[in-house]
PDB file of C-alpha atoms in Angstrom:
ATOM      1  CA  MET A   1      47.591-151.120-104.201  1.00  0.00           C
ATOM      2  CA  LEU A   2      50.079-154.068-104.038  1.00  0.00           C
ATOM      3  CA  THR A   3      50.752-155.471-100.679  1.00  0.00           C
ATOM      4  CA  PRO A   4      54.295-154.533 -99.469  1.00  0.00           C
ATOM      5  CA  LEU A   5      56.713-157.379 -98.686  1.00  0.00           C
ATOM      6  CA  ASN A   6      57.572-155.773 -95.164  1.00  0.00           C
ATOM      7  CA  ILE A   7      54.649-153.986 -93.910  1.00  0.00           C
ATOM      8  CA  LEU A   8      56.758-152.132 -91.088  1.00  0.00           C
ATOM      9  CA  ASP A   9      59.228-150.926 -93.736  1.00  0.00           C
ATOM     10  CA  HIS A  10      56.285-149.793 -95.820  1.00  0.00           C
ATOM     11  CA  ILE A  11      54.916-147.910 -92.873  1.00  0.00           C
ATOM     12  CA  ARG A  12      57.957-146.164 -91.979  1.00  0.00           C
ATOM     13  CA  GLN A  13      58.326-144.929 -95.768  1.00  0.00           C
ATOM     14  CA  ARG A  14      54.742-143.757 -95.854  1.00  0.00           C
ATOM     15  CA  ARG A  15      54.536-142.275 -92.322  1.00  0.00           C
ATOM     16  CA  ALA A  16      54.767-138.677 -93.505  1.00  0.00           C
ATOM     17  CA  GLU A  17      52.083-139.037 -96.231  1.00  0.00           C
ATOM     18  CA  LEU A  18      49.460-140.179 -93.867  1.00  0.00           C
ATOM     19  CA  LYS A  19      46.620-138.113 -92.626  1.00  0.00           C
ATOM     20  CA  ARG A  20      47.238-136.964 -88.836  1.00  0.00           C
ATOM     21  CA  SER A  21      44.748-139.437 -87.529  1.00  0.00           C
ATOM     22  CA  GLU A  22      46.204-142.415 -89.367  1.00  0.00           C
ATOM     23  CA  GLY A  23      49.639-141.466 -88.540  1.00  0.00           C
ATOM     24  CA  GLN A  24      48.431-141.929 -84.725  1.00  0.00           C
ATOM     25  CA  VAL A  25      47.909-145.490 -85.636  1.00  0.00           C
ATOM     26  CA  ALA A  26      51.055-145.706 -87.711  1.00  0.00           C
ATOM     27  CA  ASP A  27      53.013-144.471 -84.603  1.00  0.00           C
ATOM     28  CA  MET A  28      51.318-147.291 -82.261  1.00  0.00           C
ATOM     29  CA  VAL A  29      52.342-149.949 -84.562  1.00  0.00           C
ATOM     30  CA  LEU A  30      55.751-148.888 -85.180  1.00  0.00           C
ATOM     31  CA  VAL A  31      56.352-148.376 -81.322  1.00  0.00           C
ATOM     32  CA  ASP A  32      55.408-151.858 -80.297  1.00  0.00           C
ATOM     33  CA  PRO A  33      54.026-153.980 -83.246  1.00  0.00           C
ATOM     34  CA  GLN A  34      54.113-157.080 -81.029  1.00  0.00           C
ATOM     35  CA  LYS A  35      51.565-155.423 -78.712  1.00  0.00           C
ATOM     36  CA  VAL A  36      49.392-154.396 -81.948  1.00  0.00           C
ATOM     37  CA  LEU A  37      49.344-158.270 -82.918  1.00  0.00           C
ATOM     38  CA  GLY A  38      47.402-158.988 -79.773  1.00  0.00           C
ATOM     39  CA  GLN A  39      44.853-156.154 -80.010  1.00  0.00           C
ATOM     40  CA  SER A  40      41.352-155.971 -81.824  1.00  0.00           C
ATOM     41  CA  VAL A  41      40.542-153.039 -84.071  1.00  0.00           C
ATOM     42  CA  THR A  42      38.545-151.679 -81.127  1.00  0.00           C
ATOM     43  CA  ALA A  43      41.434-151.828 -78.843  1.00  0.00           C
ATOM     44  CA  LEU A  44      43.880-150.319 -81.400  1.00  0.00           C
ATOM     45  CA  ALA A  45      41.540-147.370 -82.081  1.00  0.00           C
ATOM     46  CA  ARG A  46      41.199-146.659 -78.376  1.00  0.00           C
ATOM     47  CA  ALA A  47      44.798-146.810 -77.840  1.00  0.00           C
ATOM     48  CA  ALA A  48      45.619-144.531 -80.799  1.00  0.00           C
ATOM     49  CA  GLN A  49      42.638-142.238 -79.778  1.00  0.00           C
ATOM     50  CA  VAL A  50      41.025-142.548 -83.152  1.00  0.00           C
ATOM     51  CA  SER A  51      37.776-144.223 -84.508  1.00  0.00           C
ATOM     52  CA  GLU A  52      37.729-147.878 -85.660  1.00  0.00           C
ATOM     53  CA  ALA A  53      37.102-146.635 -89.228  1.00  0.00           C
ATOM     54  CA  THR A  54      40.311-144.546 -88.882  1.00  0.00           C
ATOM     55  CA  VAL A  55      42.074-147.928 -88.094  1.00  0.00           C
ATOM     56  CA  VAL A  56      40.690-149.567 -91.198  1.00  0.00           C
ATOM     57  CA  ARG A  57      41.498-146.499 -93.547  1.00  0.00           C
ATOM     58  CA  PHE A  58      45.124-146.857 -92.133  1.00  0.00           C
ATOM     59  CA  CYS A  59      45.091-150.332 -92.961  1.00  0.00           C
ATOM     60  CA  ARG A  60      44.100-149.708 -96.476  1.00  0.00           C
ATOM     61  CA  SER A  61      46.347-146.715 -96.929  1.00  0.00           C
ATOM     62  CA  VAL A  62      49.494-148.851 -96.348  1.00  0.00           C
ATOM     63  CA  GLY A  63      48.252-151.470 -98.916  1.00  0.00           C
ATOM     64  CA  CYS A  64      46.289-153.983 -96.958  1.00  0.00           C
ATOM     65  CA  GLY A  65      42.892-155.312 -97.521  1.00  0.00           C
ATOM     66  CA  GLY A  66      41.723-154.530 -94.012  1.00  0.00           C
ATOM     67  CA  PHE A  67      42.544-154.985 -90.487  1.00  0.00           C
ATOM     68  CA  PRO A  68      42.682-158.748 -90.483  1.00  0.00           C
ATOM     69  CA  ASP A  69      44.918-158.626 -93.632  1.00  0.00           C
ATOM     70  CA  PHE A  70      47.187-156.088 -91.973  1.00  0.00           C
ATOM     71  CA  LYS A  71      47.539-158.125 -88.799  1.00  0.00           C
ATOM     72  CA  LEU A  72      48.370-161.180 -90.940  1.00  0.00           C
ATOM     73  CA  ARG A  73      51.148-159.085 -92.843  1.00  0.00           C
ATOM     74  CA  LEU A  74      52.392-157.712 -89.458  1.00  0.00           C
ATOM     75  CA  ALA A  75      52.582-161.099 -88.015  1.00  0.00           C
ATOM     76  CA  GLU A  76      54.677-162.407 -91.147  1.00  0.00           C
ATOM     77  CA  CYS A  77      56.996-159.263 -90.647  1.00  0.00           C
ATOM     78  CA  GLN A  78      57.513-160.137 -86.968  1.00  0.00           C
ATOM     79  CA  ALA A  79      58.163-163.734 -87.640  1.00  0.00           C
ATOM     80  CA  ARG A  80      61.029-162.827 -89.713  1.00  0.00           C
ATOM     81  CA  GLY A  81      62.814-161.480 -86.734  1.00  0.00           C
ATOM     82  CA  GLY A  82      66.165-160.325 -87.603  1.00  0.00           C
ATOM     83  CA  THR A  83      69.688-159.334 -86.244  1.00  0.00           C
ATOM     84  CA  PRO A  84      69.949-155.537 -86.195  1.00  0.00           C
ATOM     85  CA  PHE A  85      72.503-154.078 -88.821  1.00  0.00           C
ATOM     86  CA  VAL A  86      73.202-157.546 -90.174  1.00  0.00           C
ATOM     87  CA  SER A  87      70.143-159.276 -91.635  1.00  0.00           C
ATOM     88  CA  GLN A  88      66.336-159.303 -90.769  1.00  0.00           C
ATOM     89  CA  ASP A  89      66.166-162.947 -91.680  1.00  0.00           C
ATOM     90  CA  VAL A  90      69.046-164.139 -89.203  1.00  0.00           C
ATOM     91  CA  GLU A  91      68.947-164.761 -85.707  1.00  0.00           C
ATOM     92  CA  PRO A  92      71.999-164.508 -83.241  1.00  0.00           C
ATOM     93  CA  ASP A  93      72.126-168.104 -82.459  1.00  0.00           C
ATOM     94  CA  ASP A  94      71.883-169.265 -86.050  1.00  0.00           C
ATOM     95  CA  ASP A  95      74.749-171.537 -87.231  1.00  0.00           C
ATOM     96  CA  LEU A  96      76.394-170.837 -90.577  1.00  0.00           C
ATOM     97  CA  PRO A  97      74.345-173.486 -92.486  1.00  0.00           C
ATOM     98  CA  ALA A  98      71.216-172.093 -91.075  1.00  0.00           C
ATOM     99  CA  VAL A  99      72.462-168.642 -92.176  1.00  0.00           C
ATOM    100  CA  ALA A 100      73.193-169.554 -95.693  1.00  0.00           C
ATOM    101  CA  ARG A 101      69.860-171.370 -96.053  1.00  0.00           C
ATOM    102  CA  LYS A 102      68.062-168.094 -94.722  1.00  0.00           C
ATOM    103  CA  ILE A 103      70.010-165.757 -96.954  1.00  0.00           C
ATOM    104  CA  PHE A 104      69.370-167.712-100.043  1.00  0.00           C
ATOM    105  CA  SER A 105      65.865-168.222 -99.341  1.00  0.00           C
ATOM    106  CA  SER A 106      64.935-164.759 -98.658  1.00  0.00           C
ATOM    107  CA  ALA A 107      67.002-163.537-101.943  1.00  0.00           C
ATOM    108  CA  ALA A 108      64.859-166.063-103.974  1.00  0.00           C
ATOM    109  CA  ALA A 109      61.634-164.998-102.265  1.00  0.00           C
ATOM    110  CA  ALA A 110      62.450-161.259-102.832  1.00  0.00           C
ATOM    111  CA  LEU A 111      63.410-161.722-106.436  1.00  0.00           C
ATOM    112  CA  ASN A 112      60.348-163.536-107.239  1.00  0.00           C
ATOM    113  CA  ASP A 113      58.092-161.009-105.452  1.00  0.00           C
ATOM    114  CA  ALA A 114      59.979-158.136-107.339  1.00  0.00           C
ATOM    115  CA  ALA A 115      59.453-159.944-110.742  1.00  0.00           C
ATOM    116  CA  GLY A 116      55.607-159.954-110.095  1.00  0.00           C
ATOM    117  CA  GLN A 117      55.664-156.326-109.261  1.00  0.00           C
ATOM    118  CA  LEU A 118      57.843-154.925-112.171  1.00  0.00           C
ATOM    119  CA  ASP A 119      56.268-152.249-114.072  1.00  0.00           C
ATOM    120  CA  ALA A 120      56.674-153.456-117.754  1.00  0.00           C
ATOM    121  CA  HIS A 121      55.556-149.970-119.097  1.00  0.00           C
ATOM    122  CA  ALA A 122      58.455-148.432-117.214  1.00  0.00           C
ATOM    123  CA  VAL A 123      60.951-150.821-118.269  1.00  0.00           C
ATOM    124  CA  THR A 124      60.200-150.228-121.944  1.00  0.00           C
ATOM    125  CA  ARG A 125      60.601-146.594-121.470  1.00  0.00           C
ATOM    126  CA  ALA A 126      63.807-147.046-119.686  1.00  0.00           C
ATOM    127  CA  VAL A 127      65.124-149.420-122.505  1.00  0.00           C
ATOM    128  CA  ASP A 128      63.884-146.777-124.816  1.00  0.00           C
ATOM    129  CA  LEU A 129      65.989-143.930-123.528  1.00  0.00           C
ATOM    130  CA  LEU A 130      69.007-146.243-122.786  1.00  0.00           C
ATOM    131  CA  ALA A 131      69.008-147.531-126.252  1.00  0.00           C
ATOM    132  CA  GLY A 132      68.647-144.260-127.945  1.00  0.00           C
ATOM    133  CA  ALA A 133      71.465-142.494-125.874  1.00  0.00           C
ATOM    134  CA  SER A 134      74.786-141.414-127.247  1.00  0.00           C
ATOM    135  CA  SER A 135      76.306-141.933-123.906  1.00  0.00           C
ATOM    136  CA  VAL A 136      75.118-143.299-120.273  1.00  0.00           C
ATOM    137  CA  LEU A 137      76.363-142.246-116.917  1.00  0.00           C
ATOM    138  CA  CYS A 138      75.544-144.682-114.359  1.00  0.00           C
ATOM    139  CA  THR A 139      75.701-143.461-110.489  1.00  0.00           C
ATOM    140  CA  GLY A 140      75.037-144.832-107.154  1.00  0.00           C
ATOM    141  CA  MET A 141      76.328-144.322-103.635  1.00  0.00           C
ATOM    142  CA  GLY A 142      77.123-146.588-100.853  1.00  0.00           C
ATOM    143  CA  ALA A 143      75.926-150.111-101.630  1.00  0.00           C
ATOM    144  CA  SER A 144      74.383-148.894-104.775  1.00  0.00           C
ATOM    145  CA  ALA A 145      77.645-147.981-106.308  1.00  0.00           C
ATOM    146  CA  SER A 146      78.533-151.439-107.070  1.00  0.00           C
ATOM    147  CA  VAL A 147      75.191-151.883-109.129  1.00  0.00           C
ATOM    148  CA  ALA A 148      76.065-148.746-111.014  1.00  0.00           C
ATOM    149  CA  ALA A 149      79.307-149.923-111.878  1.00  0.00           C
ATOM    150  CA  ASP A 150      77.675-153.288-113.140  1.00  0.00           C
ATOM    151  CA  ALA A 151      75.353-151.270-115.473  1.00  0.00           C
ATOM    152  CA  ALA A 152      78.035-149.283-116.808  1.00  0.00           C
ATOM    153  CA  HIS A 153      80.093-152.583-117.291  1.00  0.00           C
ATOM    154  CA  LYS A 154      77.277-154.255-119.093  1.00  0.00           C
ATOM    155  CA  LEU A 155      76.445-151.475-121.376  1.00  0.00           C
ATOM    156  CA  LEU A 156      79.989-150.945-122.180  1.00  0.00           C
ATOM    157  CA  ARG A 157      80.182-154.547-123.509  1.00  0.00           C
ATOM    158  CA  LEU A 158      77.195-153.739-125.987  1.00  0.00           C
ATOM    159  CA  GLY A 159      79.386-150.935-127.558  1.00  0.00           C
ATOM    160  CA  MET A 160      77.960-147.956-125.738  1.00  0.00           C
ATOM    161  CA  ALA A 161      79.760-145.129-124.445  1.00  0.00           C
ATOM    162  CA  ALA A 162      78.912-145.871-120.507  1.00  0.00           C
ATOM    163  CA  GLN A 163      80.625-145.058-117.458  1.00  0.00           C
ATOM    164  CA  SER A 164      79.974-145.131-113.664  1.00  0.00           C
ATOM    165  CA  SER A 165      80.939-143.007-110.765  1.00  0.00           C
ATOM    166  CA  ALA A 166      79.996-142.699-107.276  1.00  0.00           C
ATOM    167  CA  ASP A 167      81.832-139.093-106.682  1.00  0.00           C
ATOM    168  CA  PRO A 168      78.760-136.501-106.589  1.00  0.00           C
ATOM    169  CA  MET A 169      81.036-133.635-107.718  1.00  0.00           C
ATOM    170  CA  LEU A 170      82.431-135.705-110.680  1.00  0.00           C
ATOM    171  CA  VAL A 171      78.835-136.825-111.737  1.00  0.00           C
ATOM    172  CA  GLU A 172      77.672-133.270-111.666  1.00  0.00           C
ATOM    173  CA  MET A 173      80.317-132.255-113.923  1.00  0.00           C
ATOM    174  CA  LEU A 174      79.876-135.207-116.352  1.00  0.00           C
ATOM    175  CA  ALA A 175      76.257-134.709-116.362  1.00  0.00           C
ATOM    176  CA  VAL A 176      76.927-131.292-117.873  1.00  0.00           C
ATOM    177  CA  ASN A 177      78.365-133.267-120.775  1.00  0.00           C
ATOM    178  CA  LEU A 178      75.262-135.674-121.122  1.00  0.00           C
ATOM    179  CA  GLY A 179      73.068-132.515-121.885  1.00  0.00           C
ATOM    180  CA  SER A 180      74.930-131.496-124.806  1.00  0.00           C
ATOM    181  CA  GLN A 181      75.499-135.232-126.092  1.00  0.00           C
ATOM    182  CA  ARG A 182      72.082-136.706-126.025  1.00  0.00           C
ATOM    183  CA  GLY A 183      73.066-138.716-122.913  1.00  0.00           C
ATOM    184  CA  VAL A 184      70.997-140.417-120.165  1.00  0.00           C
ATOM    185  CA  LEU A 185      71.639-140.618-116.479  1.00  0.00           C
ATOM    186  CA  LEU A 186      70.869-143.894-114.739  1.00  0.00           C
ATOM    187  CA  ALA A 187      70.606-143.472-110.980  1.00  0.00           C
ATOM    188  CA  VAL A 188      70.484-146.291-108.456  1.00  0.00           C
ATOM    189  CA  SER A 189      69.225-145.798-104.761  1.00  0.00           C
ATOM    190  CA  ASN A 190      67.818-148.240-102.461  1.00  0.00           C
ATOM    191  CA  THR A 191      65.859-145.680-100.397  1.00  0.00           C
ATOM    192  CA  GLY A 192      65.519-142.969-103.023  1.00  0.00           C
ATOM    193  CA  ARG A 193      66.009-140.410-100.055  1.00  0.00           C
ATOM    194  CA  THR A 194      69.694-139.810-100.388  1.00  0.00           C
ATOM    195  CA  LEU A 195      69.908-136.063-100.523  1.00  0.00           C
ATOM    196  CA  ALA A 196      73.105-135.906-102.901  1.00  0.00           C
ATOM    197  CA  MET A 197      71.525-138.329-105.275  1.00  0.00           C
ATOM    198  CA  ILE A 198      68.287-136.235-105.586  1.00  0.00           C
ATOM    199  CA  THR A 199      70.129-133.136-106.009  1.00  0.00           C
ATOM    200  CA  LEU A 200      72.196-134.635-108.934  1.00  0.00           C
ATOM    201  CA  VAL A 201      69.184-135.830-110.582  1.00  0.00           C
ATOM    202  CA  GLU A 202      67.205-132.650-110.067  1.00  0.00           C
ATOM    203  CA  ALA A 203      70.315-130.845-111.659  1.00  0.00           C
ATOM    204  CA  ALA A 204      70.568-133.142-114.555  1.00  0.00           C
ATOM    205  CA  ARG A 205      66.881-132.877-115.417  1.00  0.00           C
ATOM    206  CA  ALA A 206      67.192-129.042-115.201  1.00  0.00           C
ATOM    207  CA  GLN A 207      69.915-129.424-118.093  1.00  0.00           C
ATOM    208  CA  GLY A 208      67.702-131.451-120.115  1.00  0.00           C
ATOM    209  CA  VAL A 209      69.240-134.862-119.312  1.00  0.00           C
ATOM    210  CA  PRO A 210      66.689-137.715-119.237  1.00  0.00           C
ATOM    211  CA  VAL A 211      67.097-139.869-115.999  1.00  0.00           C
ATOM    212  CA  VAL A 212      66.337-143.560-115.601  1.00  0.00           C
ATOM    213  CA  ALA A 213      65.982-144.259-111.723  1.00  0.00           C
ATOM    214  CA  ILE A 214      66.076-147.752-110.139  1.00  0.00           C
ATOM    215  CA  THR A 215      64.712-147.038-106.702  1.00  0.00           C
ATOM    216  CA  ALA A 216      61.813-147.242-104.332  1.00  0.00           C
ATOM    217  CA  PRO A 217      58.623-146.423-105.442  1.00  0.00           C
ATOM    218  CA  ASP A 218      56.842-142.992-104.317  1.00  0.00           C
ATOM    219  CA  SER A 219      60.384-141.793-103.064  1.00  0.00           C
ATOM    220  CA  PRO A 220      61.563-138.314-103.984  1.00  0.00           C
ATOM    221  CA  LEU A 221      64.033-139.665-106.283  1.00  0.00           C
ATOM    222  CA  ALA A 222      61.444-141.618-108.180  1.00  0.00           C
ATOM    223  CA  ALA A 223      59.533-138.284-108.529  1.00  0.00           C
ATOM    224  CA  ALA A 224      62.475-136.320-109.706  1.00  0.00           C
ATOM    225  CA  ALA A 225      63.186-138.911-112.464  1.00  0.00           C
ATOM    226  CA  THR A 226      62.066-139.191-116.000  1.00  0.00           C
ATOM    227  CA  VAL A 227      61.423-142.774-115.494  1.00  0.00           C
ATOM    228  CA  ALA A 228      61.501-144.562-112.420  1.00  0.00           C
ATOM    229  CA  ILE A 229      61.718-148.508-111.913  1.00  0.00           C
ATOM    230  CA  GLY A 230      60.236-148.746-108.600  1.00  0.00           C
ATOM    231  CA  THR A 231      61.202-151.631-106.200  1.00  0.00           C
ATOM    232  CA  ALA A 232      60.207-151.546-102.578  1.00  0.00           C
ATOM    233  CA  PRO A 233      63.280-151.927-100.389  1.00  0.00           C
ATOM    234  CA  VAL A 234      63.088-155.345 -98.874  1.00  0.00           C
ATOM    235  CA  GLU A 235      65.120-154.471 -95.717  1.00  0.00           C
ATOM    236  CA  ASP A 236      64.893-151.204 -93.599  1.00  0.00           C
ATOM    237  CA  ALA A 237      67.819-149.571 -94.619  1.00  0.00           C
ATOM    238  CA  GLU A 238      67.921-147.564 -91.314  1.00  0.00           C
ATOM    239  CA  VAL A 239      68.252-150.982 -89.585  1.00  0.00           C
ATOM    240  CA  TYR A 240      69.641-153.831 -91.841  1.00  0.00           C
ATOM    241  CA  THR A 241      72.362-154.020 -94.569  1.00  0.00           C
ATOM    242  CA  PRO A 242      70.661-154.117 -97.950  1.00  0.00           C
ATOM    243  CA  MET A 243      71.119-157.760 -99.251  1.00  0.00           C
ATOM    244  CA  ALA A 244      68.253-159.075-101.129  1.00  0.00           C
ATOM    245  CA  SER A 245      67.427-155.446-102.471  1.00  0.00           C
ATOM    246  CA  ARG A 246      70.911-155.308-103.932  1.00  0.00           C
ATOM    247  CA  LEU A 247      70.249-158.358-105.768  1.00  0.00           C
ATOM    248  CA  ILE A 248      66.908-157.123-107.153  1.00  0.00           C
ATOM    249  CA  HIS A 249      68.684-153.943-108.445  1.00  0.00           C
ATOM    250  CA  LEU A 250      71.189-156.082-110.174  1.00  0.00           C
ATOM    251  CA  ALA A 251      68.441-158.242-111.864  1.00  0.00           C
ATOM    252  CA  ILE A 252      66.872-155.089-113.205  1.00  0.00           C
ATOM    253  CA  VAL A 253      70.160-154.029-114.575  1.00  0.00           C
ATOM    254  CA  ASP A 254      70.373-157.523-116.284  1.00  0.00           C
ATOM    255  CA  VAL A 255      66.802-156.894-117.635  1.00  0.00           C
ATOM    256  CA  LEU A 256      67.699-153.369-119.099  1.00  0.00           C
ATOM    257  CA  SER A 257      70.919-154.293-120.412  1.00  0.00           C
ATOM    258  CA  THR A 258      69.314-157.351-122.127  1.00  0.00           C
ATOM    259  CA  GLY A 259      66.584-155.180-123.351  1.00  0.00           C
ATOM    260  CA  VAL A 260      68.970-152.658-124.861  1.00  0.00           C
ATOM    261  CA  ALA A 261      70.948-155.453-126.475  1.00  0.00           C
ATOM    262  CA  LEU A 262      67.817-156.689-128.258  1.00  0.00           C
ATOM    263  CA  ARG A 263      66.824-153.080-129.123  1.00  0.00           C
ATOM    264  CA  LEU A 264      70.222-152.527-130.751  1.00  0.00           C
ATOM    265  CA  GLY A 265      70.222-155.761-132.567  1.00  0.00           C
ATOM    266  CA  THR A 266      73.176-157.217-134.733  1.00  0.00           C
ATOM    267  CA  ALA A 267      75.344-154.420-134.041  1.00  0.00           C
ATOM    268  CA  ALA A 268      75.394-154.942-130.063  1.00  0.00           C
ATOM    269  CA  GLY A 269      75.830-158.779-130.971  1.00  0.00           C
ATOM    270  CA  ARG A 270      78.829-158.299-132.983  1.00  0.00           C
ATOM    271  CA  HIS A 271      80.482-155.734-130.588  1.00  0.00           C
ATOM    272  CA  LEU A 272      80.024-158.248-127.771  1.00  0.00           C
ATOM    273  CA  ALA A 273      81.419-161.061-129.732  1.00  0.00           C
ATOM    274  CA  ARG A 274      84.382-158.853-130.445  1.00  0.00           C
ATOM    275  CA  VAL A 275      84.770-158.030-126.590  1.00  0.00           C
ATOM    276  CA  LYS A 276      84.443-161.817-125.613  1.00  0.00           C
ATOM    277  CA  THR A 277      87.146-162.466-128.121  1.00  0.00           C
ATOM    278  CA  VAL A 278      89.625-160.064-126.614  1.00  0.00           C
ATOM    279  CA  LEU A 279      88.766-161.287-123.041  1.00  0.00           C
ATOM    280  CA  ALA A 280      89.182-165.029-123.997  1.00  0.00           C
ATOM    281  CA  ALA A 281      93.105-164.415-124.370  1.00  0.00           C
ATOM    282  CA  THR A 282      93.167-163.097-120.669  1.00  0.00           C
ATOM    283  CA  ARG A 283      91.910-166.374-119.358  1.00  0.00           C
ATOM    284  CA  THR A 284      93.850-169.791-118.702  1.00  0.00           C
ATOM    285  CA  ALA A 285      93.002-172.720-120.912  1.00  0.00           C
ATOM    286  CA  ARG A 286      90.213-174.727-120.014  1.00  0.00           C
ATOM    287  CA  ASP A 287      92.611-177.863-119.507  1.00  0.00           C
ATOM    288  CA  ALA A 288      95.007-175.967-117.429  1.00  0.00           C
ATOM    289  CA  PRO A 289      96.405-178.067-114.505  1.00  0.00           C
ATOM    290  CA  SER A 290      95.028-177.664-111.017  1.00  0.00           C
ATOM    291  CA  GLY A 291      98.637-177.383-109.568  1.00  0.00           C
ATOM    292  CA  GLY A 292     102.134-176.327-110.903  1.00  0.00           C
ATOM    293  CA  LYS A 293     102.816-173.697-113.622  1.00  0.00           C
ATOM    294  CA  VAL A 294      99.753-172.384-115.281  1.00  0.00           C
ATOM    295  CA  ARG A 295     100.073-172.189-119.176  1.00  0.00           C
ATOM    296  CA  THR A 296      98.081-169.019-120.355  1.00  0.00           C
ATOM    297  CA  ARG A 297      96.401-168.866-123.916  1.00  0.00           C
ATOM    298  CA  ARG A 298      99.137-166.439-125.141  1.00  0.00           C
ATOM    299  CA  GLN A 299     102.087-168.991-124.069  1.00  0.00           C
ATOM    300  CA  GLY A 300     100.179-171.786-125.696  1.00  0.00           C
ATOM    301  CA  ARG A 301     100.278-170.010-129.170  1.00  0.00           C
TER     302      ARG A 301
END
């Protein structure tokens, strides 16, 4: 099992799946992780009223090699600190240059970790479904809506019939059309636990619509999808605003759209070239002056 980037987030996500005795250990960790850092395996077992073997099993259940590895991951997580509801990497007294450094550093580290954990088989299956679809409906809610819109935008440039919507009722109606048009639903969710999204995906699957999900692994949405590209949330969505997690999802969209472009071959390339030619007329000339009246491409013809 791959060790999660944020051990506390991972424990919260896995809490309901743990055995009762392991859950007692999880509760002790979540209530006071700083105290657990100073405890031995014997002290933690006594506090949780379980055996030392149970503590070790708990550590392995949450993706760690044992108790020492678990404490290391917990210490790393605690060291990250964080400002509730803003960012887990930023402290209240950080100045703006420090904030910028931390945000960029966190994003780079998260993208690097996600790249190493990407399931190549799932990505290949997802590209197969998307490239073979007559139409693609992209959907996401909240912060994931912008990721879904980006996915539709990129597929549209390749000549595909793609659209996005964050309206659950509209998506449900549009999904009916997908079933009769050999379409695919692309669902994006950071946690994979949004009830409305899970309901939409289950309804689409019931109508025979394949679903590609970009979401948390082992989540209800991942289980409901035809293909799930699992990425563990970098931030605890209950406490922090998704930042690096959203960037990871956007990167996955880039991987999928590029894979689709390569799969479609010259047809996609020709369409993209035509789109770029049309868009070129909407921009100012490269030698446009920095001040005064801007001469557009159309005016220059």
